[in-house]
Coordinates of C-alpha atoms in Angstrom, one line a residue:
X1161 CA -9.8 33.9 23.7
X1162 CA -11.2 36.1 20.8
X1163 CA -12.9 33.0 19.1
X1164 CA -15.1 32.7 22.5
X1165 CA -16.6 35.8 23.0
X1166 CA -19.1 36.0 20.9
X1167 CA -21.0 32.5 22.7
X1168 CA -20.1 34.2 25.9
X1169 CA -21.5 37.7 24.8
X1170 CA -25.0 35.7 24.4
X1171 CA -24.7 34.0 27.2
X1172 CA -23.9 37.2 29.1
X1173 CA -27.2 38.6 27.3
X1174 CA -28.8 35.6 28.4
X1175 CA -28.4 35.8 32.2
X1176 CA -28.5 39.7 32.5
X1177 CA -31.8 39.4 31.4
X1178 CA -33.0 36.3 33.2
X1179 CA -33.6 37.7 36.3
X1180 CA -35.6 35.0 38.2
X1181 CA -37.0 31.4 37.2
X1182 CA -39.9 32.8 34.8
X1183 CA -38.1 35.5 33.0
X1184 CA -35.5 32.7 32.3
X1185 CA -38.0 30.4 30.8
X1186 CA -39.5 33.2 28.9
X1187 CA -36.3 34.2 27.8
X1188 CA -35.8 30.1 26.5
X1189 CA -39.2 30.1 25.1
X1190 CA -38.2 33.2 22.5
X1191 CA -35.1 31.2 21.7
X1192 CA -36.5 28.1 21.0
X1193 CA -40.0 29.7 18.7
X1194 CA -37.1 31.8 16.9
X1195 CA -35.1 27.5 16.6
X1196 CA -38.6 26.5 15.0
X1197 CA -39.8 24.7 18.2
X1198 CA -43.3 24.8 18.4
X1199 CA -45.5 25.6 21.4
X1200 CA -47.7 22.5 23.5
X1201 CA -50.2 22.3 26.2
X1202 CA -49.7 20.1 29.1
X1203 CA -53.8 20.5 30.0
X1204 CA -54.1 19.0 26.0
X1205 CA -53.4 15.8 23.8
X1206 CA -50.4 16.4 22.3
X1207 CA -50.5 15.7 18.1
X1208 CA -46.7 14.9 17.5
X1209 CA -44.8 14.4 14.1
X1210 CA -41.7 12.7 13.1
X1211 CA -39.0 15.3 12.5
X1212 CA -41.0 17.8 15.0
X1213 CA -39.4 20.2 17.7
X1214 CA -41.5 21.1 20.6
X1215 CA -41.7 22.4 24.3
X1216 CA -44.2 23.4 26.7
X1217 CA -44.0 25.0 30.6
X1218 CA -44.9 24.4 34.0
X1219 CA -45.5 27.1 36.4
X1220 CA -44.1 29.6 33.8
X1221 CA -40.8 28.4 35.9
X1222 CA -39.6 25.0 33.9
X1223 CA -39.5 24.7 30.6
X1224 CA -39.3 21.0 28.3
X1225 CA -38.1 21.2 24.8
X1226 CA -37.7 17.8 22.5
X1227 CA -37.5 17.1 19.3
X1228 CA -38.3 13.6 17.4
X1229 CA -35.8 12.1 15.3
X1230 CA -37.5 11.1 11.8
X1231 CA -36.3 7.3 12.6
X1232 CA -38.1 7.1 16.2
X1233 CA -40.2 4.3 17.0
X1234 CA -42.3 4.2 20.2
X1235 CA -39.9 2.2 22.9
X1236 CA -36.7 4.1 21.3
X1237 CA -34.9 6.2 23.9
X1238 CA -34.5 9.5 25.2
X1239 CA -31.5 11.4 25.0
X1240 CA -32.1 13.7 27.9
X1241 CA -30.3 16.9 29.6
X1242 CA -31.6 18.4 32.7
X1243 CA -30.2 22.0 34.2
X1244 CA -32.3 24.0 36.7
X1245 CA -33.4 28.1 36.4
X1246 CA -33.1 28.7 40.1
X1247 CA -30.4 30.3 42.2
X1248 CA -30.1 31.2 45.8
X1249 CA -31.4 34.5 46.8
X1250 CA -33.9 36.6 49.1
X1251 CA -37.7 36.5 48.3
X1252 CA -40.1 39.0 49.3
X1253 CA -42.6 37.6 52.5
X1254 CA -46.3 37.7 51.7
X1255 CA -46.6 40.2 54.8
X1256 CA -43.4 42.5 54.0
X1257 CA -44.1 45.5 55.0
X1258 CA -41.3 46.3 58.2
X1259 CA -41.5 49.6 59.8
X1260 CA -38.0 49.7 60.7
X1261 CA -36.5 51.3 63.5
X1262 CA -34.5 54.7 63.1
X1263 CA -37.4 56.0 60.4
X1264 CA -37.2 53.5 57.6
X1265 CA -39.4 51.8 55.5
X1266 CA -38.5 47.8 54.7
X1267 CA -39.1 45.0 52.8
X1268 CA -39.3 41.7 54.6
X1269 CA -37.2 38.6 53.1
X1270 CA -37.3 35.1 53.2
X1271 CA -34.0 33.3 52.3
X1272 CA -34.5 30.9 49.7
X1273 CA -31.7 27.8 49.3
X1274 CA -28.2 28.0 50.7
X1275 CA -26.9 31.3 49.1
X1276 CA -23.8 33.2 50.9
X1277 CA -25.4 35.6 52.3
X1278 CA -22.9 37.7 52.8
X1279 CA -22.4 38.7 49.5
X1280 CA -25.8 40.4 49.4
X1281 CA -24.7 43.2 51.5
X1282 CA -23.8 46.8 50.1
X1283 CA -25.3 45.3 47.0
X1284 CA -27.7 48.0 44.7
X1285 CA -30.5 45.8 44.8
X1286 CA -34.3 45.7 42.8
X1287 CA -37.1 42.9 42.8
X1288 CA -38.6 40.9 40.2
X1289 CA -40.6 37.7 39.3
X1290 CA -44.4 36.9 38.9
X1291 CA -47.1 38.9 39.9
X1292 CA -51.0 38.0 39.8
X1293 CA -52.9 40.7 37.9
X1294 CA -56.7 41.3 37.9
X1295 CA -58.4 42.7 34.2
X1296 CA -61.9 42.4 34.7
X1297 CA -62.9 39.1 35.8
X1298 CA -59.8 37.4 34.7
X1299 CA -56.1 36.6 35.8
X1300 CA -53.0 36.8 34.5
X1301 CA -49.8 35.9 35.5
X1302 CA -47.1 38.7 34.4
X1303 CA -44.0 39.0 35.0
X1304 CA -42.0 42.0 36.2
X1305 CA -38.4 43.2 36.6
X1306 CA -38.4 46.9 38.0
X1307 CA -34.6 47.7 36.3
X1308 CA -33.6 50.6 39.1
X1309 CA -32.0 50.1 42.2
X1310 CA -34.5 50.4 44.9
X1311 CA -33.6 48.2 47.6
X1312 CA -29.9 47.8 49.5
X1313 CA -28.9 45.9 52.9
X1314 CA -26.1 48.3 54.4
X1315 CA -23.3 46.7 56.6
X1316 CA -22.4 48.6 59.7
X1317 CA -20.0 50.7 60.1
X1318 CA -16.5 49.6 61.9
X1319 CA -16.4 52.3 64.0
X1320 CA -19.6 50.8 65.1
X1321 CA -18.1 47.2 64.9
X1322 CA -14.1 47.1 65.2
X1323 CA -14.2 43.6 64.8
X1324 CA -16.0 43.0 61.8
X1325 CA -13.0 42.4 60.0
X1326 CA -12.2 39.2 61.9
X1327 CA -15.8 38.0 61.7
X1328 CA -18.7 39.4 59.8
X1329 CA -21.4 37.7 61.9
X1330 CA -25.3 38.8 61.3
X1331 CA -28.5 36.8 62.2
X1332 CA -30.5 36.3 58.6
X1333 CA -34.0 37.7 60.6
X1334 CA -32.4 41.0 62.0
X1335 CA -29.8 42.0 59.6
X1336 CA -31.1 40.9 56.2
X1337 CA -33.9 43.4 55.8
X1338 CA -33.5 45.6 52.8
X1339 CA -34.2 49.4 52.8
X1340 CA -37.1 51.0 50.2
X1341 CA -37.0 54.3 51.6
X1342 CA -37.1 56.8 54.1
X1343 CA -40.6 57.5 56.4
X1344 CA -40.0 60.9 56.2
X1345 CA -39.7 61.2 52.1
X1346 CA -42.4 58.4 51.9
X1347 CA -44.9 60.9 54.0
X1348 CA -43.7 63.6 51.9
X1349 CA -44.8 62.3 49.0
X1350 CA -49.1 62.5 48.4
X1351 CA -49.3 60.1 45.5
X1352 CA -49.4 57.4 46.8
X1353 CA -53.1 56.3 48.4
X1354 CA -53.1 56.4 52.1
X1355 CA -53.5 52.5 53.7
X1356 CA -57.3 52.3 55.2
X1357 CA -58.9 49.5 57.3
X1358 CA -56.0 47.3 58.3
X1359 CA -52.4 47.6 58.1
X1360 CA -51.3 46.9 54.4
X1361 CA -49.7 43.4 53.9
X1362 CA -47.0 45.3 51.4
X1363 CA -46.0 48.9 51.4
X1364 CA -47.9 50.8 49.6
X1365 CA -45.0 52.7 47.5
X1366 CA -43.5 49.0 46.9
X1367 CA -46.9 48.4 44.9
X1368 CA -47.0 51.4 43.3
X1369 CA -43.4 50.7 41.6
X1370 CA -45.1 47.5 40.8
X1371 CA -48.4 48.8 39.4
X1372 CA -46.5 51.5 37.0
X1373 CA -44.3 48.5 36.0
X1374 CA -47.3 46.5 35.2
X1375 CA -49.4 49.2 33.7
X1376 CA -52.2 48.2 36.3
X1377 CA -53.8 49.9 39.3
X1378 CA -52.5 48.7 42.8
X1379 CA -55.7 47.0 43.6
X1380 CA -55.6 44.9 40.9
X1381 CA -52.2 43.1 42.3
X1382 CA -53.4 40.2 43.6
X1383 CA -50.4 38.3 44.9
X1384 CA -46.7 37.8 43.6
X1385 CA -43.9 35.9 43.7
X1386 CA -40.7 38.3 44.3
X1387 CA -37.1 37.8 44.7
X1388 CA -34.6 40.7 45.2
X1389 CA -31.8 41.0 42.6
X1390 CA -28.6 42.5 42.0
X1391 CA -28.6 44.9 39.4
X1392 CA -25.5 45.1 37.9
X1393 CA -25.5 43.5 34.5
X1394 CA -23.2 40.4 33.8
X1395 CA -19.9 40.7 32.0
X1396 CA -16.9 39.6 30.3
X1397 CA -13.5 40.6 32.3
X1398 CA -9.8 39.6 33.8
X1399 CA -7.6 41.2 31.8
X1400 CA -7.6 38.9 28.4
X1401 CA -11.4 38.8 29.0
X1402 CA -11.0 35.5 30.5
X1403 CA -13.6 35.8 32.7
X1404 CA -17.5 36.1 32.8
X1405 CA -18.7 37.9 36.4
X1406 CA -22.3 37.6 36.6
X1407 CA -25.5 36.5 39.4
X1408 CA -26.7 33.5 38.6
X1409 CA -23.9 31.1 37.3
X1410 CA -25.3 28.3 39.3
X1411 CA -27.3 27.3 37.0
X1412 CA -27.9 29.7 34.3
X1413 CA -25.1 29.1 32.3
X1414 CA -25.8 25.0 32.2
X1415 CA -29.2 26.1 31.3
X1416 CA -28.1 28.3 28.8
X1417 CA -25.7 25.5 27.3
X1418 CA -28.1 23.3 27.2
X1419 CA -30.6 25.3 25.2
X1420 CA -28.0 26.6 22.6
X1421 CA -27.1 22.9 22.6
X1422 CA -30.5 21.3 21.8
X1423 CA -30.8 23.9 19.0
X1424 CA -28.0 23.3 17.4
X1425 CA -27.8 19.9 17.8
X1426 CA -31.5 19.3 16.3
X1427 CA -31.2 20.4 12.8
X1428 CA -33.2 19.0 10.3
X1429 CA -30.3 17.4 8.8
X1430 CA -29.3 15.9 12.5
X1431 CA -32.8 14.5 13.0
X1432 CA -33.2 12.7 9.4
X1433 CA -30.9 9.5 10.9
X1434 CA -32.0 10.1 14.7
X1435 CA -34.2 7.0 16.2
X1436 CA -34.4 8.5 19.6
X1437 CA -35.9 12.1 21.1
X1438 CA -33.3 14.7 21.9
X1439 CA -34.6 15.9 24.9
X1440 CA -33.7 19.6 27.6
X1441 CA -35.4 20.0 30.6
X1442 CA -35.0 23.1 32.6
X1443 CA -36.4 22.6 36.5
X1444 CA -37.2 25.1 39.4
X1445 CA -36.8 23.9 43.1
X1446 CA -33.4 22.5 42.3
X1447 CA -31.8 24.8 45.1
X1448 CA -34.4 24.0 47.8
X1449 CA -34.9 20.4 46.9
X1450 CA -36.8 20.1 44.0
X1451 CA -39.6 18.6 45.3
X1452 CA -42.5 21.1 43.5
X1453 CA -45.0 20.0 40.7
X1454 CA -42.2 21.5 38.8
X1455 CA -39.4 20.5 40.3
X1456 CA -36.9 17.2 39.4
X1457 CA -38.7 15.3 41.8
X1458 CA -42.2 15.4 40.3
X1459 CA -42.9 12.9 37.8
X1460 CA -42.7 15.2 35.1
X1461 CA -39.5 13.5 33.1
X1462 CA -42.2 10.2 32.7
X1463 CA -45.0 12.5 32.0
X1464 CA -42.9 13.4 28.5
X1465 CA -41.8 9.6 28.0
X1466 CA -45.2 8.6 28.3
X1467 CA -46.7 10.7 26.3
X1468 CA -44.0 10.8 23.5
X1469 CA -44.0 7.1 23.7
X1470 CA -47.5 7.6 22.5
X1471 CA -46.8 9.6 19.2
X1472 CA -50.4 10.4 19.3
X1473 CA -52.2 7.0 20.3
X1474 CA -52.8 6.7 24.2
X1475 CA -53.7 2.9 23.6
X1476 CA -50.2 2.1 22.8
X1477 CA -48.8 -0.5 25.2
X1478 CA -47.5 0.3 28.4
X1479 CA -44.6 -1.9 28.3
X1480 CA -43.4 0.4 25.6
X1481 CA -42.6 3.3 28.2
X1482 CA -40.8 0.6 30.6
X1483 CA -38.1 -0.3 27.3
X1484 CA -38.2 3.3 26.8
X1485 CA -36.7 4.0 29.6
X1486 CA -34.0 1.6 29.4
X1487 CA -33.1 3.1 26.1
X1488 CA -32.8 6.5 27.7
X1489 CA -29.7 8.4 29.2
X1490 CA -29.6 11.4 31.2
X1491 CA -27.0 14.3 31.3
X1492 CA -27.4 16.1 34.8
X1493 CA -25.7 19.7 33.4
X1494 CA -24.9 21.7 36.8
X1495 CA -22.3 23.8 37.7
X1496 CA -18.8 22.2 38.8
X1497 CA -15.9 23.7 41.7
X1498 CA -13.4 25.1 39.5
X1499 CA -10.0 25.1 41.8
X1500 CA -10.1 28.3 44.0
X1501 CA -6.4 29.8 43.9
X1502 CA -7.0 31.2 48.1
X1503 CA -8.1 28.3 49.0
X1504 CA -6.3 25.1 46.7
X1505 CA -6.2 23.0 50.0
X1506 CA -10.1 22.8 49.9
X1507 CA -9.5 20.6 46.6
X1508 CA -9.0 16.9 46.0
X1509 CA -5.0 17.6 44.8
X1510 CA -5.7 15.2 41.9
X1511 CA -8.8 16.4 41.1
X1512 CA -8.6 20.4 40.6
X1513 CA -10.6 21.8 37.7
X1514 CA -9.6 25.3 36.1
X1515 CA -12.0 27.6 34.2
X1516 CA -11.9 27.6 30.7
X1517 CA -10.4 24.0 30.5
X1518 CA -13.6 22.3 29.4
X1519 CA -16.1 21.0 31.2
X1520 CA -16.2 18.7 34.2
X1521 CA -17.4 15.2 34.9
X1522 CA -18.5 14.8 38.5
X1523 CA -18.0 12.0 40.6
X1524 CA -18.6 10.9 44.0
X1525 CA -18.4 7.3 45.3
X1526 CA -21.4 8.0 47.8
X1527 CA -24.0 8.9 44.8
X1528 CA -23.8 12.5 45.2
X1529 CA -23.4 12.6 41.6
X1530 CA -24.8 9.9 39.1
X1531 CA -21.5 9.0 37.5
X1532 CA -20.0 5.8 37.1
X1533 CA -17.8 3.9 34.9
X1534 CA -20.4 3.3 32.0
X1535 CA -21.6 6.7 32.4
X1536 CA -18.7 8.8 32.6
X1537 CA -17.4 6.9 29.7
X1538 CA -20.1 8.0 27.5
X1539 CA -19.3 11.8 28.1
X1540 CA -15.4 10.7 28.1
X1541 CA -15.9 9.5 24.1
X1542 CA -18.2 12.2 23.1
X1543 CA -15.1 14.7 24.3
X1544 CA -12.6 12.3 22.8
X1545 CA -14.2 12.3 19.7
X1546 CA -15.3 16.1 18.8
X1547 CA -11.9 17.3 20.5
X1548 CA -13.9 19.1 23.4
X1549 CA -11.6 19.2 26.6
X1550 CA -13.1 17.9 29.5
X1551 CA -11.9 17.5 33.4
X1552 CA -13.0 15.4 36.1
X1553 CA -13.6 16.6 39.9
X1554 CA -14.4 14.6 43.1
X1555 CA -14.7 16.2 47.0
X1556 CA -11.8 15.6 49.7
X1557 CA -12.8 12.7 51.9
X1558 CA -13.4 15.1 54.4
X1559 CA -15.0 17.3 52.9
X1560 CA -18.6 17.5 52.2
X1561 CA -20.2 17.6 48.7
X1562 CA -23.4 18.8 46.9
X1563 CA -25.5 17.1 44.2
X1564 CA -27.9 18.1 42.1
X1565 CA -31.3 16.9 40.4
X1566 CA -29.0 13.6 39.2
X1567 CA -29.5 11.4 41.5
X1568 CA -33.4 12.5 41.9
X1569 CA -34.2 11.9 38.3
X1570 CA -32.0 8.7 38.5
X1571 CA -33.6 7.5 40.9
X1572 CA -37.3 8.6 40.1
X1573 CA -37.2 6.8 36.8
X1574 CA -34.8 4.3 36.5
X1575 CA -32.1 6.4 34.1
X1576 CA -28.7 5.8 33.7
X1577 CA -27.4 8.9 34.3
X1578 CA -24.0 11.2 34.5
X1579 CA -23.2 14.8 36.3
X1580 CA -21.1 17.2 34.4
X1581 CA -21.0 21.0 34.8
X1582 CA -18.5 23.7 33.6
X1583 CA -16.2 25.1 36.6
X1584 CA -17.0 27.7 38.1
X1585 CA -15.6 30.1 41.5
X1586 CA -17.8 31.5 44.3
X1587 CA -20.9 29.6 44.0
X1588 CA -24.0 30.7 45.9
X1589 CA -22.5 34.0 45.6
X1590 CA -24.3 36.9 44.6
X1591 CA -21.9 37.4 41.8
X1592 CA -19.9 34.5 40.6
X1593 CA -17.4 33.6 38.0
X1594 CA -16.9 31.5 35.4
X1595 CA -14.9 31.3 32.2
X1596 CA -15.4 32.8 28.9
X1597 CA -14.2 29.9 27.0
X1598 CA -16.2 27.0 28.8
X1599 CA -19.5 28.4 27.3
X1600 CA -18.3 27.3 24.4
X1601 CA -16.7 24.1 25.3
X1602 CA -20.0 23.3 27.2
X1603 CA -22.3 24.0 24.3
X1604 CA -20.1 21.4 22.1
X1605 CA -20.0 18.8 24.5
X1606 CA -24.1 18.8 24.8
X1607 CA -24.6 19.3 21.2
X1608 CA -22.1 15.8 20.7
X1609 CA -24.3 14.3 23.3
X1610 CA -27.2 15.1 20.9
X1611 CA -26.1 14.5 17.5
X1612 CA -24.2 11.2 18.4
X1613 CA -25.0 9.6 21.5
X1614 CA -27.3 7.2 20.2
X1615 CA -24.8 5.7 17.7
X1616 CA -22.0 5.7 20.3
X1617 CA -24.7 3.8 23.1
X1618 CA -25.2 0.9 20.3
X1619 CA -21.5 0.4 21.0
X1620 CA -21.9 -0.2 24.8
X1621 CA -23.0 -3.2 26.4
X1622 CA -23.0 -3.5 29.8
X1623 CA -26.4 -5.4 30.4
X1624 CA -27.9 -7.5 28.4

């Protein structure tokens, strides 16, 4: 296990600090200027060279990196992967300021994808994200991650509750409302401005913390967007440091993969024989949908065909983009079930993945997941022929099952596409686990997928 730590001590790194959707893409975008990848504008005609690396955001919350192989023609393909930066968890309410009974100041949430909610109890919680800040008469979108534990959702008591033990029922309105503080210590203290006029959308020692955060007055906090996060820090564990425990598994560490694969797999030496565009695309919205200006849904994966198709004359023919597409393959990189030792009967017997066993190709016969037999193939060889273990993992028939922004993209363009993802236990959970090892074996599989896939997809013919 000693030879995959140091990926998974990155990784760990990685995730700690990526705290919500833009500190994740902010946290991509210093890895990818430090890679040589060079900053664009989407609101701007792009100037694009053979042999160049590039990315640009949307909505500080998605991020697009690709870099053109020296060999690329206009109507060559696009060797795409696609992850997401979201995760389940509790934002703060543009009106969240709950005086709560028994003397307690609160912070109104709004639950955001299908997390376990659960898990968020008796947690040592803080907040962080985006915040609009005023400086004269301009506006800037910061971002913010208060690193103290000022927020926690206490379970009651069983003396209050004998039997909590057999079900832990709460209703999401009442009983997810996260403490800040105490009336009586927040009257006591005489720094902070008294409210006037109207009652105060926020509290005003929650925008305080923010404005000292921000280095700004109060009143120049405009708006934000908040969501409340666990503070303890990711980590490697199990006794033979097996193990990674850490928020945000689902889908950080595909992300992650992803990125660390694109970098490696674009050198300079990689990209002198390449005739297609290695492309990674990180989404938001994945867990509610995706259907944002930023999400998988939008057309934002044949905004970059288009205008890559281009290189830098807009008058190029259309019908360029349509073979492009054709030529173009999509890895959907999400996180996978690994096999849950409580629970084994929840799990296809035949299909049962195990953490740090390589990652896992996902299929489902009702489109779920975009794999088929052409597709799966692809990521079948690539393992095959760089020694990277790989498993394979389908749903009970009666059992439901999840997808991801596969089929969307899929679907929204015309790719063929696959869904792989390394395994992982206690998804949706405000700490999850995953294993050291497959951080690895997931950022060898994509960087294969990069460096060779065009070569291996002039092999395969399956239309004409």
């Amino acid at each position: 296990m000693e030879k995959y730590i140091p990926a998974a001590q990155k990784f760990v790194s990685f995730v700690t600090e990526s705290v919500s959707p833009y500190h994740a893409v902010e946290n991509a975008k210093k890895i990818l200027e430090a890679a040589g990848y060079k900053l664009l504008s989407e609101r701007q005609q792009w100037q694009l060279n053979l042999g160049g690396k590039y990315y640009f955001t949307r909505n500080q919350s998605t991020i697009v990196a690709f870099a053109v192989g020296q060999k690329y023609k206009p109507g060559n393909g696009f060797n795409i992967v696609a992850a997401h930066t979201d995760s389940p968890n509790l934002k703060i309410r543009p009106h969240s300021a709950v005086e709560g009974s028994g003397g307690y100041l609160q912070v109104g949430c709004e639950l955001y994808g299908g997390g376990i909610w659960a898990t968020w109890f008796d947690r040592d919680l803080t907040v962080a994200g985006r915040v609009m800040v005023q400086k004269g008469d301009k506006y800037e979108a910061k971002l913010v991650n208060v690193k103290k534990p000022i927020l926690r959702i206490p379970t009651l008591a069983i003396h209050l509750d004998r039997s909590i033990n057999e079900a832990f029922k709460f209703n999401t309105q009442q009983h997810l409302v996260p403490i800040l503080a105490t009336s009586a210590a927040n009257q006591l203290n005489k720094s902070l401005p008294a409210p006037s006029g109207e009652k105060p959308n926020h509290h005003p020692l929650l925008l305080d913390i923010l404005s000292k955060q921000l280095d700004c007055k109060v009143d120049e906090i405009k708006s934000f967007d908040l969501n409340l996060v666990d503070t303890q820090p990711s980590t490697i564990g199990g006794a033979y440091d097996e193990f990674i425990f850490s928020p945000r598994l689902d889908n950080l560490c595909m992300s992650y993969c992803s990125l660390q694969a694109l970098i490696e797999g674009t050198s300079d030496s990689a990209l002198a024989n390449e005739t297609n565009v290695n492309v990674m695309m990180l989404f938001d919205n994945e867990e509610v949908g995706s259907s944002s200006c930023h999400g998988a849904a939008s057309p934002l994966v044949l905004d970059v065909i288009h205008r890559v198709t281009s290189l830098n004359d807009p008058s190029s023919p259309s019908g360029l983009v349509d073979v492009a597409i054709r030529n173009s393959f999509l890895v959907s990189a999400d996180m996978a079930h690994a096999v849950h030792p409580n629970y084994s009967s929840n799990h296809e017997p035949l299909h049962q993945p195990k953490m740090n066993q390589g990652t896992v190709i996902k299929h489902n016969a009702n489109l779920r997941y975009t794999t088929i037999a052409p597709t799966g193939f692809v990521i079948l060889e690539l393992a095959r022929r760089n020694n990277v273990p790989v498993q394979e993992f389908v749903v009970k028939n009666d059992s439901p099952c999840g997808s991801t922004i596969g089929p969307i993209m899929s679907a929204l363009a015309g790719l063929r596409a696959v869904d792989i993802g390394n395994p992982q236990l206690s998804m949706h959970s405000c700490r999850e686990q995953c294993g050291t090892a497959d951080i690895t074996h997931g950022i060898a599989l994509l960087k294969a997928f990069f460096e060779q896939f065009t070569a291996l997809d002039a092999q395969i013919t399956v239309d004409a």
